[in-house]
Amino acid sequence: MSNLKYSNFSADNRLEVMSQNTYSGGVRVDPLPITAGQEITVFYSGMLNDSGADQVYLHTGYGQSDQWNSVNDHRMEKVGWGWAKVIPVEQSGNLHLCFHDSAQNWDNNAGVNWTFQVHNG
């Protein structure tokens, strides 16, 4: 697994392009398809961003839809178009995402979260 570095997302034109795509709930992931063992960028401009959250956290887990394993919270970085975070993808199968702010307000896509299939290399 590579070491994640603090990124200067403001210099990353890819985030601006990601922000211009319209996806359900303001969530975008790059690259797609997702491959286990690689890193992805998660971009968020959903309802927590729209409500003026001072900090947004990416909540991740792996497994079936009703069972989350290896659950983590990742502090996201505010960028000009929303929030972004680069994370390592550690497992194949389903990667689940949802978001919360520092006041514990959650955006979980109306209870269904966001789920992405992760492939083996």
PDB file of C-alpha atoms in Angstrom:
ATOM      1  CA  MET A   1       0.000   0.000   0.000  1.00  0.00           C
ATOM      2  CA  SER A   2       1.318   3.412  -0.877  1.00  0.00           C
ATOM      3  CA  ASN A   3       1.670   6.240   1.585  1.00  0.00           C
ATOM      4  CA  LEU A   4      -0.993   8.882   1.089  1.00  0.00           C
ATOM      5  CA  LYS A   5       0.319  12.401   1.004  1.00  0.00           C
ATOM      6  CA  TYR A   6      -1.533  15.577   1.775  1.00  0.00           C
ATOM      7  CA  SER A   7      -2.611  16.747  -1.664  1.00  0.00           C
ATOM      8  CA  ASN A   8      -2.951  20.224  -3.039  1.00  0.00           C
ATOM      9  CA  PHE A   9      -6.300  19.582  -4.700  1.00  0.00           C
ATOM     10  CA  SER A  10      -6.540  23.209  -5.816  1.00  0.00           C
ATOM     11  CA  ALA A  11      -3.879  22.425  -8.424  1.00  0.00           C
ATOM     12  CA  ASP A  12      -5.729  19.318  -9.643  1.00  0.00           C
ATOM     13  CA  ASN A  13      -7.784  20.185 -12.742  1.00  0.00           C
ATOM     14  CA  ARG A  14      -9.283  16.683 -12.588  1.00  0.00           C
ATOM     15  CA  LEU A  15     -11.402  17.741  -9.584  1.00  0.00           C
ATOM     16  CA  GLU A  16     -12.875  20.625 -11.530  1.00  0.00           C
ATOM     17  CA  VAL A  17     -13.826  18.234 -14.328  1.00  0.00           C
ATOM     18  CA  MET A  18     -15.275  15.801 -11.768  1.00  0.00           C
ATOM     19  CA  SER A  19     -17.327  18.626 -10.231  1.00  0.00           C
ATOM     20  CA  GLN A  20     -18.948  19.368 -13.596  1.00  0.00           C
ATOM     21  CA  ASN A  21     -20.343  15.835 -13.992  1.00  0.00           C
ATOM     22  CA  THR A  22     -23.808  15.263 -12.604  1.00  0.00           C
ATOM     23  CA  TYR A  23     -24.181  12.157 -10.459  1.00  0.00           C
ATOM     24  CA  SER A  24     -26.749  11.206  -7.860  1.00  0.00           C
ATOM     25  CA  GLY A  25     -26.299  13.154  -4.643  1.00  0.00           C
ATOM     26  CA  GLY A  26     -23.157  14.978  -5.712  1.00  0.00           C
ATOM     27  CA  VAL A  27     -20.807  11.975  -5.397  1.00  0.00           C
ATOM     28  CA  ARG A  28     -18.137  11.215  -7.981  1.00  0.00           C
ATOM     29  CA  VAL A  29     -15.384   8.583  -7.911  1.00  0.00           C
ATOM     30  CA  ASP A  30     -12.321   8.443 -10.164  1.00  0.00           C
ATOM     31  CA  PRO A  31     -11.085   6.249 -11.694  1.00  0.00           C
ATOM     32  CA  LEU A  32     -13.887   3.885 -12.640  1.00  0.00           C
ATOM     33  CA  PRO A  33     -13.884   0.926 -12.692  1.00  0.00           C
ATOM     34  CA  ILE A  34     -12.283   0.622  -9.259  1.00  0.00           C
ATOM     35  CA  THR A  35      -9.449  -1.883  -8.791  1.00  0.00           C
ATOM     36  CA  ALA A  36      -8.406  -3.293  -5.402  1.00  0.00           C
ATOM     37  CA  GLY A  37      -4.943  -2.163  -4.338  1.00  0.00           C
ATOM     38  CA  GLN A  38      -5.152   1.187  -6.112  1.00  0.00           C
ATOM     39  CA  GLU A  39      -6.180   4.658  -4.959  1.00  0.00           C
ATOM     40  CA  ILE A  40      -9.347   6.505  -5.883  1.00  0.00           C
ATOM     41  CA  THR A  41     -10.411  10.111  -5.551  1.00  0.00           C
ATOM     42  CA  VAL A  42     -13.834  10.663  -4.004  1.00  0.00           C
ATOM     43  CA  PHE A  43     -15.439  14.034  -4.718  1.00  0.00           C
ATOM     44  CA  TYR A  44     -18.505  15.182  -2.769  1.00  0.00           C
ATOM     45  CA  SER A  45     -20.746  18.200  -3.384  1.00  0.00           C
ATOM     46  CA  GLY A  46     -23.987  16.914  -1.853  1.00  0.00           C
ATOM     47  CA  MET A  47     -26.394  18.227   0.756  1.00  0.00           C
ATOM     48  CA  LEU A  48     -23.808  18.625   3.549  1.00  0.00           C
ATOM     49  CA  ASN A  49     -21.752  20.842   1.254  1.00  0.00           C
ATOM     50  CA  ASP A  50     -24.878  22.748   0.232  1.00  0.00           C
ATOM     51  CA  SER A  51     -25.798  23.316   3.898  1.00  0.00           C
ATOM     52  CA  GLY A  52     -22.407  24.926   4.589  1.00  0.00           C
ATOM     53  CA  ALA A  53     -20.724  22.166   6.614  1.00  0.00           C
ATOM     54  CA  ASP A  54     -17.435  23.311   8.146  1.00  0.00           C
ATOM     55  CA  GLN A  55     -15.930  19.827   7.705  1.00  0.00           C
ATOM     56  CA  VAL A  56     -17.053  16.705   5.829  1.00  0.00           C
ATOM     57  CA  TYR A  57     -15.934  13.147   6.516  1.00  0.00           C
ATOM     58  CA  LEU A  58     -16.045  10.261   4.070  1.00  0.00           C
ATOM     59  CA  HIS A  59     -17.373   7.129   5.827  1.00  0.00           C
ATOM     60  CA  THR A  60     -16.294   3.925   4.048  1.00  0.00           C
ATOM     61  CA  GLY A  61     -16.756   0.194   4.453  1.00  0.00           C
ATOM     62  CA  TYR A  62     -16.612  -3.051   2.497  1.00  0.00           C
ATOM     63  CA  GLY A  63     -19.054  -5.956   2.239  1.00  0.00           C
ATOM     64  CA  GLN A  64     -22.676  -6.716   1.507  1.00  0.00           C
ATOM     65  CA  SER A  65     -25.164  -3.842   1.628  1.00  0.00           C
ATOM     66  CA  ASP A  66     -26.431  -4.764   5.100  1.00  0.00           C
ATOM     67  CA  GLN A  67     -22.994  -5.532   6.528  1.00  0.00           C
ATOM     68  CA  TRP A  68     -20.112  -3.061   6.540  1.00  0.00           C
ATOM     69  CA  ASN A  69     -16.597  -4.307   7.384  1.00  0.00           C
ATOM     70  CA  SER A  70     -13.299  -2.409   7.731  1.00  0.00           C
ATOM     71  CA  VAL A  71     -15.197   0.811   8.458  1.00  0.00           C
ATOM     72  CA  ASN A  72     -13.220   4.075   8.402  1.00  0.00           C
ATOM     73  CA  ASP A  73     -13.840   7.809   8.555  1.00  0.00           C
ATOM     74  CA  HIS A  74     -11.640   9.966   6.325  1.00  0.00           C
ATOM     75  CA  ARG A  75     -11.379  13.724   6.816  1.00  0.00           C
ATOM     76  CA  MET A  76     -12.043  15.331   3.436  1.00  0.00           C
ATOM     77  CA  GLU A  77     -10.362  18.439   2.068  1.00  0.00           C
ATOM     78  CA  LYS A  78     -12.417  21.482   1.049  1.00  0.00           C
ATOM     79  CA  VAL A  79     -11.849  22.360  -2.597  1.00  0.00           C
ATOM     80  CA  GLY A  80     -13.383  25.058  -4.781  1.00  0.00           C
ATOM     81  CA  TRP A  81     -16.217  22.815  -5.925  1.00  0.00           C
ATOM     82  CA  GLY A  82     -16.955  20.717  -2.826  1.00  0.00           C
ATOM     83  CA  TRP A  83     -14.903  18.188  -0.822  1.00  0.00           C
ATOM     84  CA  ALA A  84     -12.312  15.628  -1.958  1.00  0.00           C
ATOM     85  CA  LYS A  85     -10.313  12.743  -0.542  1.00  0.00           C
ATOM     86  CA  VAL A  86      -7.866  10.216  -2.003  1.00  0.00           C
ATOM     87  CA  ILE A  87      -8.177   6.802  -0.360  1.00  0.00           C
ATOM     88  CA  PRO A  88      -6.559   3.412  -0.906  1.00  0.00           C
ATOM     89  CA  VAL A  89      -8.949   0.666  -1.985  1.00  0.00           C
ATOM     90  CA  GLU A  90      -8.029  -2.297   0.171  1.00  0.00           C
ATOM     91  CA  GLN A  91     -10.512  -5.023  -0.806  1.00  0.00           C
ATOM     92  CA  SER A  92     -12.448  -6.305  -3.780  1.00  0.00           C
ATOM     93  CA  GLY A  93     -16.222  -6.680  -3.643  1.00  0.00           C
ATOM     94  CA  ASN A  94     -18.444  -3.779  -2.630  1.00  0.00           C
ATOM     95  CA  LEU A  95     -17.109  -0.426  -1.430  1.00  0.00           C
ATOM     96  CA  HIS A  96     -19.768   1.561   0.444  1.00  0.00           C
ATOM     97  CA  LEU A  97     -19.644   5.328   0.930  1.00  0.00           C
ATOM     98  CA  CYS A  98     -21.616   7.881   2.883  1.00  0.00           C
ATOM     99  CA  PHE A  99     -20.744  11.228   4.442  1.00  0.00           C
ATOM    100  CA  HIS A 100     -21.146  13.157   7.688  1.00  0.00           C
ATOM    101  CA  ASP A 101     -20.165  16.549   9.011  1.00  0.00           C
ATOM    102  CA  SER A 102     -18.606  17.539  12.335  1.00  0.00           C
ATOM    103  CA  ALA A 103     -22.097  17.948  13.873  1.00  0.00           C
ATOM    104  CA  GLN A 104     -22.928  14.308  12.967  1.00  0.00           C
ATOM    105  CA  ASN A 105     -25.410  15.234  10.230  1.00  0.00           C
ATOM    106  CA  TRP A 106     -25.322  12.379   7.710  1.00  0.00           C
ATOM    107  CA  ASP A 107     -25.813  12.109   3.962  1.00  0.00           C
ATOM    108  CA  ASN A 108     -26.422   8.438   3.225  1.00  0.00           C
ATOM    109  CA  ASN A 109     -28.216   8.783  -0.116  1.00  0.00           C
ATOM    110  CA  ALA A 110     -31.686   8.448   1.439  1.00  0.00           C
ATOM    111  CA  GLY A 111     -30.616   5.341   3.360  1.00  0.00           C
ATOM    112  CA  VAL A 112     -29.102   3.363   0.494  1.00  0.00           C
ATOM    113  CA  ASN A 113     -25.560   4.829   0.641  1.00  0.00           C
ATOM    114  CA  TRP A 114     -23.358   4.811  -2.457  1.00  0.00           C
ATOM    115  CA  THR A 115     -21.953   1.412  -3.428  1.00  0.00           C
ATOM    116  CA  PHE A 116     -19.260   0.720  -6.014  1.00  0.00           C
ATOM    117  CA  GLN A 117     -18.041  -2.634  -7.267  1.00  0.00           C
ATOM    118  CA  VAL A 118     -14.303  -3.168  -6.720  1.00  0.00           C
ATOM    119  CA  HIS A 119     -12.495  -5.562  -9.061  1.00  0.00           C
ATOM    120  CA  ASN A 120      -9.322  -7.547  -8.470  1.00  0.00           C
ATOM    121  CA  GLY A 121      -6.290  -6.334 -10.433  1.00  0.00           C
TER     122      GLY A 121
END
